[in-house]
PDB file of C-alpha atoms and ligand atoms in Angstrom:
ATOM      1  CA  UNK A   1      16.152   4.902  -3.592  1.00 94.00           C
ATOM      2  CA  UNK A   2      12.720   3.626  -2.726  1.00 98.00           C
ATOM      3  CA  UNK A   3       9.983   5.504  -0.905  1.00 98.00           C
ATOM      4  CA  UNK A   4       9.300   3.876   2.486  1.00 98.00           C
ATOM      5  CA  UNK A   5       5.672   4.148   3.481  1.00 99.00           C
ATOM      6  CA  UNK A   6       5.064   3.342   7.141  1.00 98.00           C
ATOM      7  CA  UNK A   7       1.874   1.354   7.750  1.00 98.00           C
ATOM      8  CA  UNK A   8      -0.512   2.620  10.347  1.00 98.00           C
ATOM      9  CA  UNK A   9      -1.500  -0.965  11.207  1.00 98.00           C
ATOM     10  CA  UNK A  10       1.603  -1.260  13.361  1.00 98.00           C
ATOM     11  CA  UNK A  11       1.121   2.098  15.171  1.00 98.00           C
ATOM     12  CA  UNK A  12       0.013   2.356  18.786  1.00 98.00           C
ATOM     13  CA  UNK A  13      -3.744   2.598  18.508  1.00 97.00           C
ATOM     14  CA  UNK A  14      -4.165   4.368  21.814  1.00 98.00           C
ATOM     15  CA  UNK A  15      -2.495   7.479  20.292  1.00 98.00           C
ATOM     16  CA  UNK A  16      -2.975   7.561  16.579  1.00 98.00           C
ATOM     17  CA  UNK A  17      -2.669  11.317  16.165  1.00 98.00           C
ATOM     18  CA  UNK A  18       0.678  11.437  17.925  1.00 98.00           C
ATOM     19  CA  UNK A  19       1.862   8.370  16.023  1.00 98.00           C
ATOM     20  CA  UNK A  20       1.060  10.013  12.690  1.00 98.00           C
ATOM     21  CA  UNK A  21       2.725  13.235  13.696  1.00 98.00           C
ATOM     22  CA  UNK A  22       5.885  11.410  14.808  1.00 98.00           C
ATOM     23  CA  UNK A  23       6.155   9.372  11.621  1.00 98.00           C
ATOM     24  CA  UNK A  24       5.798  12.507   9.565  1.00 98.00           C
ATOM     25  CA  UNK A  25       8.464  14.319  11.673  1.00 98.00           C
ATOM     26  CA  UNK A  26      10.965  11.612  10.925  1.00 98.00           C
ATOM     27  CA  UNK A  27      10.628  12.206   7.190  1.00 98.00           C
ATOM     28  CA  UNK A  28       7.884   9.888   5.976  1.00 98.00           C
ATOM     29  CA  UNK A  29       6.014  11.363   3.034  1.00 98.00           C
ATOM     30  CA  UNK A  30       3.557   8.579   2.483  1.00 98.00           C
ATOM     31  CA  UNK A  31       1.407   6.975   5.094  1.00 98.00           C
ATOM     32  CA  UNK A  32      -0.047   3.498   4.300  1.00 99.00           C
ATOM     33  CA  UNK A  33      -3.445   2.950   5.790  1.00 98.00           C
ATOM     34  CA  UNK A  34      -4.782  -0.647   5.814  1.00 98.00           C
ATOM     35  CA  UNK A  35      -8.557  -1.050   5.744  1.00 98.00           C
ATOM     36  CA  UNK A  36      -9.831  -4.572   6.378  1.00 98.00           C
ATOM     37  CA  UNK A  37     -13.454  -5.721   6.455  1.00 98.00           C
ATOM     38  CA  UNK A  38     -13.239  -9.068   8.248  1.00 98.00           C
ATOM     39  CA  UNK A  39     -14.467 -10.724   5.062  1.00 98.00           C
ATOM     40  CA  UNK A  40     -11.861 -10.174   2.319  1.00 98.00           C
ATOM     41  CA  UNK A  41      -9.269 -10.851   5.014  1.00 98.00           C
ATOM     42  CA  UNK A  42      -9.783 -12.379   8.469  1.00 98.00           C
ATOM     43  CA  UNK A  43      -9.133  -9.218  10.375  1.00 98.00           C
ATOM     44  CA  UNK A  44     -10.738  -5.773  11.001  1.00 98.00           C
ATOM     45  CA  UNK A  45      -9.094  -2.466  11.253  1.00 97.00           C
ATOM     46  CA  UNK A  46     -10.568   0.998  10.927  1.00 96.00           C
ATOM     47  CA  UNK A  47     -12.952   2.813   8.632  1.00 97.00           C
ATOM     48  CA  UNK A  48     -13.004   6.129   6.701  1.00 98.00           C
ATOM     49  CA  UNK A  49     -13.622   8.042   9.915  1.00 98.00           C
ATOM     50  CA  UNK A  50     -10.026   7.280  10.929  1.00 98.00           C
ATOM     51  CA  UNK A  51      -8.821   8.758   7.670  1.00 98.00           C
ATOM     52  CA  UNK A  52     -11.015  11.824   8.220  1.00 98.00           C
ATOM     53  CA  UNK A  53      -9.822  12.284  11.744  1.00 98.00           C
ATOM     54  CA  UNK A  54      -6.142  12.144  10.777  1.00 98.00           C
ATOM     55  CA  UNK A  55      -6.385  14.235   7.601  1.00 98.00           C
ATOM     56  CA  UNK A  56      -6.243  17.682   9.289  1.00 98.00           C
ATOM     57  CA  UNK A  57      -3.088  16.839  11.320  1.00 98.00           C
ATOM     58  CA  UNK A  58      -0.961  15.510   8.473  1.00 98.00           C
ATOM     59  CA  UNK A  59       0.367  16.618   5.126  1.00 98.00           C
ATOM     60  CA  UNK A  60       1.490  13.130   4.190  1.00 98.00           C
ATOM     61  CA  UNK A  61       0.102  11.340   1.241  1.00 98.00           C
ATOM     62  CA  UNK A  62      -2.562   9.030   2.574  1.00 99.00           C
ATOM     63  CA  UNK A  63      -2.183   5.769   0.665  1.00 99.00           C
ATOM     64  CA  UNK A  64      -5.339   3.775   1.503  1.00 99.00           C
ATOM     65  CA  UNK A  65      -5.217  -0.006   0.916  1.00 99.00           C
ATOM     66  CA  UNK A  66      -8.726  -1.442   0.766  1.00 99.00           C
ATOM     67  CA  UNK A  67      -8.705  -5.106   1.717  1.00 98.00           C
ATOM     68  CA  UNK A  68     -12.427  -5.318   1.371  1.00 98.00           C
ATOM     69  CA  UNK A  69     -14.790  -7.468  -0.645  1.00 98.00           C
ATOM     70  CA  UNK A  70     -17.005  -4.629  -1.952  1.00 98.00           C
ATOM     71  CA  UNK A  71     -14.889  -1.550  -2.387  1.00 98.00           C
ATOM     72  CA  UNK A  72     -17.420   0.175  -4.620  1.00 98.00           C
ATOM     73  CA  UNK A  73     -19.597   0.804  -1.524  1.00 98.00           C
ATOM     74  CA  UNK A  74     -16.821   2.730   0.236  1.00 98.00           C
ATOM     75  CA  UNK A  75     -14.611   4.417  -2.346  1.00 98.00           C
ATOM     76  CA  UNK A  76     -16.488   7.747  -2.193  1.00 98.00           C
ATOM     77  CA  UNK A  77     -16.403   7.860   1.573  1.00 98.00           C
ATOM     78  CA  UNK A  78     -12.669   7.158   1.671  1.00 98.00           C
ATOM     79  CA  UNK A  79     -12.047   9.784  -1.032  1.00 98.00           C
ATOM     80  CA  UNK A  80     -14.138  12.433   0.839  1.00 98.00           C
ATOM     81  CA  UNK A  81     -12.325  11.573   4.042  1.00 98.00           C
ATOM     82  CA  UNK A  82      -9.065  12.714   2.446  1.00 98.00           C
ATOM     83  CA  UNK A  83      -7.406   9.643   0.787  1.00 99.00           C
ATOM     84  CA  UNK A  84      -4.900  10.600  -1.812  1.00 98.00           C
ATOM     85  CA  UNK A  85      -4.465   7.123  -3.299  1.00 98.00           C
ATOM     86  CA  UNK A  86      -7.050   4.382  -3.084  1.00 99.00           C
ATOM     87  CA  UNK A  87      -6.002   0.829  -3.926  1.00 99.00           C
ATOM     88  CA  UNK A  88      -8.429  -2.015  -4.390  1.00 99.00           C
ATOM     89  CA  UNK A  89      -7.632  -5.740  -4.825  1.00 99.00           C
ATOM     90  CA  UNK A  90      -8.026  -7.524  -8.173  1.00 98.00           C
ATOM     91  CA  UNK A  91      -9.459 -10.368  -6.060  1.00 98.00           C
ATOM     92  CA  UNK A  92     -12.431  -8.345  -4.763  1.00 98.00           C
ATOM     93  CA  UNK A  93     -15.951  -9.082  -5.858  1.00 98.00           C
ATOM     94  CA  UNK A  94     -16.612  -5.741  -7.570  1.00 98.00           C
ATOM     95  CA  UNK A  95     -16.068  -4.656 -11.157  1.00 98.00           C
ATOM     96  CA  UNK A  96     -12.488  -3.326 -11.313  1.00 98.00           C
ATOM     97  CA  UNK A  97     -13.181  -0.957 -14.212  1.00 98.00           C
ATOM     98  CA  UNK A  98     -15.928   0.648 -12.178  1.00 98.00           C
ATOM     99  CA  UNK A  99     -13.642   0.815  -9.095  1.00 98.00           C
ATOM    100  CA  UNK A 100     -10.870   2.623 -10.987  1.00 98.00           C
ATOM    101  CA  UNK A 101     -13.340   4.971 -12.638  1.00 98.00           C
ATOM    102  CA  UNK A 102     -15.027   5.844  -9.360  1.00 98.00           C
ATOM    103  CA  UNK A 103     -11.690   6.459  -7.603  1.00 98.00           C
ATOM    104  CA  UNK A 104     -10.702   8.833 -10.397  1.00 98.00           C
ATOM    105  CA  UNK A 105     -14.125  10.604 -10.471  1.00 98.00           C
ATOM    106  CA  UNK A 106     -13.688  11.254  -6.763  1.00 98.00           C
ATOM    107  CA  UNK A 107     -10.385  12.961  -7.450  1.00 98.00           C
ATOM    108  CA  UNK A 108      -8.080  10.341  -5.955  1.00 98.00           C
ATOM    109  CA  UNK A 109      -5.309   8.299  -7.553  1.00 98.00           C
ATOM    110  CA  UNK A 110      -6.020   4.718  -8.309  1.00 98.00           C
ATOM    111  CA  UNK A 111      -4.116   1.643  -7.346  1.00 98.00           C
ATOM    112  CA  UNK A 112      -4.653  -2.070  -7.905  1.00 98.00           C
ATOM    113  CA  UNK A 113      -3.171  -4.811  -5.724  1.00 99.00           C
ATOM    114  CA  UNK A 114      -2.521  -8.501  -6.213  1.00 99.00           C
ATOM    115  CA  UNK A 115      -2.223 -11.135  -3.513  1.00 98.00           C
ATOM    116  CA  UNK A 116       0.728 -13.477  -3.442  1.00 98.00           C
ATOM    117  CA  UNK A 117      -1.023 -16.211  -5.472  1.00 98.00           C
ATOM    118  CA  UNK A 118      -2.406 -13.801  -8.163  1.00 98.00           C
ATOM    119  CA  UNK A 119      -0.319 -13.679 -11.351  1.00 98.00           C
ATOM    120  CA  UNK A 120       0.965 -10.264 -12.427  1.00 98.00           C
ATOM    121  CA  UNK A 121      -0.813 -10.594 -15.772  1.00 98.00           C
ATOM    122  CA  UNK A 122      -4.105  -9.983 -13.926  1.00 98.00           C
ATOM    123  CA  UNK A 123      -3.106  -6.328 -13.766  1.00 98.00           C
ATOM    124  CA  UNK A 124      -2.345  -5.916 -17.430  1.00 98.00           C
ATOM    125  CA  UNK A 125      -5.770  -4.846 -18.749  1.00 98.00           C
ATOM    126  CA  UNK A 126      -5.817  -1.942 -16.237  1.00 98.00           C
ATOM    127  CA  UNK A 127      -2.245  -0.620 -16.451  1.00 98.00           C
ATOM    128  CA  UNK A 128      -3.074   2.405 -18.628  1.00 97.00           C
ATOM    129  CA  UNK A 129      -5.460   3.722 -15.958  1.00 97.00           C
ATOM    130  CA  UNK A 130      -3.419   3.142 -12.819  1.00 98.00           C
ATOM    131  CA  UNK A 131      -1.269   5.537 -10.813  1.00 98.00           C
ATOM    132  CA  UNK A 132       0.103   2.818  -8.537  1.00 98.00           C
ATOM    133  CA  UNK A 133       0.483  -0.981  -8.336  1.00 98.00           C
ATOM    134  CA  UNK A 134       0.583  -2.801  -5.026  1.00 99.00           C
ATOM    135  CA  UNK A 135       2.247  -6.210  -5.046  1.00 99.00           C
ATOM    136  CA  UNK A 136       1.473  -8.044  -1.761  1.00 99.00           C
ATOM    137  CA  UNK A 137       4.526  -9.816  -0.406  1.00 99.00           C
ATOM    138  CA  UNK A 138       2.539 -11.502   2.359  1.00 98.00           C
ATOM    139  CA  UNK A 139      -0.993 -12.840   2.552  1.00 98.00           C
ATOM    140  CA  UNK A 140      -2.970  -9.707   3.412  1.00 98.00           C
ATOM    141  CA  UNK A 141      -4.529  -9.480   6.862  1.00 98.00           C
ATOM    142  CA  UNK A 142      -1.821  -9.027   9.410  1.00 98.00           C
ATOM    143  CA  UNK A 143       1.351  -7.041   9.981  1.00 98.00           C
ATOM    144  CA  UNK A 144       4.555  -8.676  11.248  1.00 98.00           C
ATOM    145  CA  UNK A 145       4.661 -11.616   8.805  1.00 98.00           C
ATOM    146  CA  UNK A 146       7.739 -12.777   6.858  1.00 98.00           C
ATOM    147  CA  UNK A 147       8.116 -11.649   3.250  1.00 98.00           C
ATOM    148  CA  UNK A 148       7.374 -14.219   0.548  1.00 98.00           C
ATOM    149  CA  UNK A 149      10.295 -13.254  -1.508  1.00 98.00           C
ATOM    150  CA  UNK A 150       9.082 -15.083  -4.668  1.00 98.00           C
ATOM    151  CA  UNK A 151       6.498 -12.333  -4.984  1.00 98.00           C
ATOM    152  CA  UNK A 152       9.291  -9.868  -5.895  1.00 98.00           C
ATOM    153  CA  UNK A 153       9.683 -11.771  -9.221  1.00 98.00           C
ATOM    154  CA  UNK A 154       6.404 -10.233 -10.296  1.00 98.00           C
ATOM    155  CA  UNK A 155       7.864  -6.728 -10.304  1.00 98.00           C
ATOM    156  CA  UNK A 156      10.058  -7.046 -13.472  1.00 98.00           C
ATOM    157  CA  UNK A 157       7.182  -8.734 -15.240  1.00 98.00           C
ATOM    158  CA  UNK A 158       4.912  -5.757 -14.500  1.00 98.00           C
ATOM    159  CA  UNK A 159       7.585  -3.245 -15.347  1.00 98.00           C
ATOM    160  CA  UNK A 160       8.290  -4.911 -18.693  1.00 98.00           C
ATOM    161  CA  UNK A 161       4.620  -4.765 -19.618  1.00 98.00           C
ATOM    162  CA  UNK A 162       4.436  -1.133 -18.588  1.00 98.00           C
ATOM    163  CA  UNK A 163       7.504  -0.302 -20.665  1.00 98.00           C
ATOM    164  CA  UNK A 164       5.846  -1.824 -23.745  1.00 97.00           C
ATOM    165  CA  UNK A 165       3.255   0.941 -23.566  1.00 97.00           C
ATOM    166  CA  UNK A 166       5.615   3.677 -22.370  1.00 98.00           C
ATOM    167  CA  UNK A 167       4.019   3.630 -18.963  1.00 98.00           C
ATOM    168  CA  UNK A 168       5.960   4.319 -15.764  1.00 96.00           C
ATOM    169  CA  UNK A 169       3.741   3.273 -12.843  1.00 98.00           C
ATOM    170  CA  UNK A 170       5.297   3.103  -9.359  1.00 98.00           C
ATOM    171  CA  UNK A 171       5.296  -0.431  -8.000  1.00 98.00           C
ATOM    172  CA  UNK A 172       4.906  -0.692  -4.221  1.00 99.00           C
ATOM    173  CA  UNK A 173       5.383  -3.883  -2.204  1.00 98.00           C
ATOM    174  CA  UNK A 174       3.581  -4.636   1.018  1.00 99.00           C
ATOM    175  CA  UNK A 175       4.424  -7.108   3.711  1.00 98.00           C
ATOM    176  CA  UNK A 176       7.528  -8.217   5.616  1.00 98.00           C
ATOM    177  CA  UNK A 177       9.861  -5.461   4.465  1.00 98.00           C
ATOM    178  CA  UNK A 178      12.778  -5.118   6.829  1.00 98.00           C
ATOM    179  CA  UNK A 179      16.477  -4.077   6.875  1.00 98.00           C
ATOM    180  CA  UNK A 180      17.702  -7.533   5.644  1.00 98.00           C
ATOM    181  CA  UNK A 181      15.515  -7.686   2.548  1.00 98.00           C
ATOM    182  CA  UNK A 182      15.127  -3.996   1.559  1.00 98.00           C
ATOM    183  CA  UNK A 183      18.029  -4.058  -0.922  1.00 98.00           C
ATOM    184  CA  UNK A 184      16.854  -7.255  -2.595  1.00 98.00           C
ATOM    185  CA  UNK A 185      13.424  -5.668  -2.955  1.00 98.00           C
ATOM    186  CA  UNK A 186      14.903  -2.523  -4.392  1.00 98.00           C
ATOM    187  CA  UNK A 187      17.003  -4.527  -6.847  1.00 98.00           C
ATOM    188  CA  UNK A 188      13.823  -6.322  -7.943  1.00 98.00           C
ATOM    189  CA  UNK A 189      12.449  -2.906  -8.873  1.00 98.00           C
ATOM    190  CA  UNK A 190      10.198  -1.872  -6.003  1.00 98.00           C
ATOM    191  CA  UNK A 191       9.737   1.898  -6.142  1.00 98.00           C
ATOM    192  CA  UNK A 192       7.883   2.070  -2.845  1.00 98.00           C
ATOM    193  CA  UNK A 193       7.806  -0.234   0.090  1.00 98.00           C
ATOM    194  CA  UNK A 194       5.289  -0.431   2.954  1.00 99.00           C
ATOM    195  CA  UNK A 195       6.939  -0.946   6.294  1.00 98.00           C
ATOM    196  CA  UNK A 196       4.751  -1.586   9.330  1.00 98.00           C
ATOM    197  CA  UNK A 197       6.477  -3.399  12.081  1.00 98.00           C
ATOM    198  CA  UNK A 198       9.971  -2.520  10.810  1.00 98.00           C
ATOM    199  CA  UNK A 199       9.290   1.178  11.456  1.00 98.00           C
ATOM    200  CA  UNK A 200       6.608   1.415  14.193  1.00 98.00           C
ATOM    201  CA  UNK A 201       8.014  -1.551  16.070  1.00 97.00           C
ATOM    202  CA  UNK A 202      11.546  -0.207  16.177  1.00 98.00           C
ATOM    203  CA  UNK A 203      12.954   1.353  19.342  1.00 97.00           C
ATOM    204  CA  UNK A 204      14.403   4.195  17.319  1.00 98.00           C
ATOM    205  CA  UNK A 205      11.913   4.797  14.562  1.00 98.00           C
ATOM    206  CA  UNK A 206      13.809   7.611  12.952  1.00 98.00           C
ATOM    207  CA  UNK A 207      16.883   5.362  12.607  1.00 98.00           C
ATOM    208  CA  UNK A 208      14.795   2.489  11.263  1.00 98.00           C
ATOM    209  CA  UNK A 209      13.129   4.700   8.642  1.00 98.00           C
ATOM    210  CA  UNK A 210      16.480   6.173   7.621  1.00 98.00           C
ATOM    211  CA  UNK A 211      18.211   2.770   7.452  1.00 98.00           C
ATOM    212  CA  UNK A 212      15.394   1.319   5.305  1.00 98.00           C
ATOM    213  CA  UNK A 213      15.539   4.288   2.975  1.00 98.00           C
ATOM    214  CA  UNK A 214      19.280   4.171   2.681  1.00 98.00           C
ATOM    215  CA  UNK A 215      19.225   0.390   2.434  1.00 97.00           C
ATOM    216  CA  UNK A 216      17.074   0.653  -0.677  1.00 97.00           C
ATOM    217  CA  UNK A 217      19.757   2.505  -2.557  1.00 96.00           C
ATOM    218  CA  UNK A 218      21.169   0.370  -5.340  1.00 91.00           C
ATOM    219  CA  UNK A 219      24.426   1.536  -6.802  1.00 79.00           C
ATOM    220  CA  UNK A 220      25.106  -1.331  -9.163  1.00 64.00           C
TER     221      UNK A 220
HETATM  222  C1  LIG B   1      -0.985  -6.550   5.609  1.00 84.90           C
HETATM  223  C2  LIG B   1      -0.923  -5.075   5.334  1.00 84.90           C
HETATM  224  C3  LIG B   1       0.386  -4.449   5.484  1.00 84.90           C
HETATM  225  C4  LIG B   1       1.005  -4.536   6.860  1.00 84.90           C
HETATM  226  C5  LIG B   1       2.483  -4.670   6.625  1.00 84.90           C
HETATM  227  O1  LIG B   1      -2.180  -7.062   5.186  1.00 84.90           O
HETATM  228  O2  LIG B   1      -1.424  -4.795   4.048  1.00 84.90           O
HETATM  229  O3  LIG B   1       0.310  -3.069   5.013  1.00 84.90           O
HETATM  230  O4  LIG B   1       0.747  -3.410   7.643  1.00 84.90           O
HETATM  231  O5  LIG B   1       3.095  -4.872   7.861  1.00 84.90           O
HETATM  232  P1  LIG B   1       4.515  -5.376   8.011  1.00 84.90           P
HETATM  233  O6  LIG B   1       5.477  -4.340   7.394  1.00 84.90           O
HETATM  234  O7  LIG B   1       4.787  -5.482   9.496  1.00 84.90           O
HETATM  235  O8  LIG B   1       4.592  -6.704   7.279  1.00 84.90           O
HETATM  236 ZN1  LIG B   2      -1.242  -2.748   3.196  1.00 84.90          ZN
END
């Protein structure tokens, strides 16, 4: 069974606190928070003050996805704001070793993400220092896109490399997860799946969250 992490990007921005409380009440343990700088991706979302504002009202794991060109400038602020996991992109302009080191020195867990056109091997030099891997299954920037299912093929490649070194790093996928592809994604090896529109956009969010979670069970 995979962990479904609802993405705040698809929440109702007029009532963020209530949205977060609701998503926690239906059983979500991880909240995915998308940070965009209008440069790394052609969209803007929110800053660390949103993380800070939401922190006192939630016990969920705050999984912060930095889609920004210069994460080094902001890692400390996001950590201080209460991020539990901070993920940066291999395609950013900053030194990845420094990013991972800084995230750890701030007391957070470190993730690295790859965009759809980035080969999984790009992650290999960092595997021993990561607590999470984020495989994008859409081009980052917007919620509500269709999954690029070929991206799932990267998961077994990453897992095989981890296994060589006795590592067991959770692999999360992000983008286009819904009830019709959740099982395929689980079979490909996704341990965690971000779900924005599939949860927040559902009429019955509790049912959608439960169905996605149950849909990720692979019995064979
Ligand atoms: C896209 C973001 C995703 C987004 C996913 O750049 O990284 O986290 O919220 O939304 P859905 O699940 O609607 O594709
Ligand atoms: Zn994301």
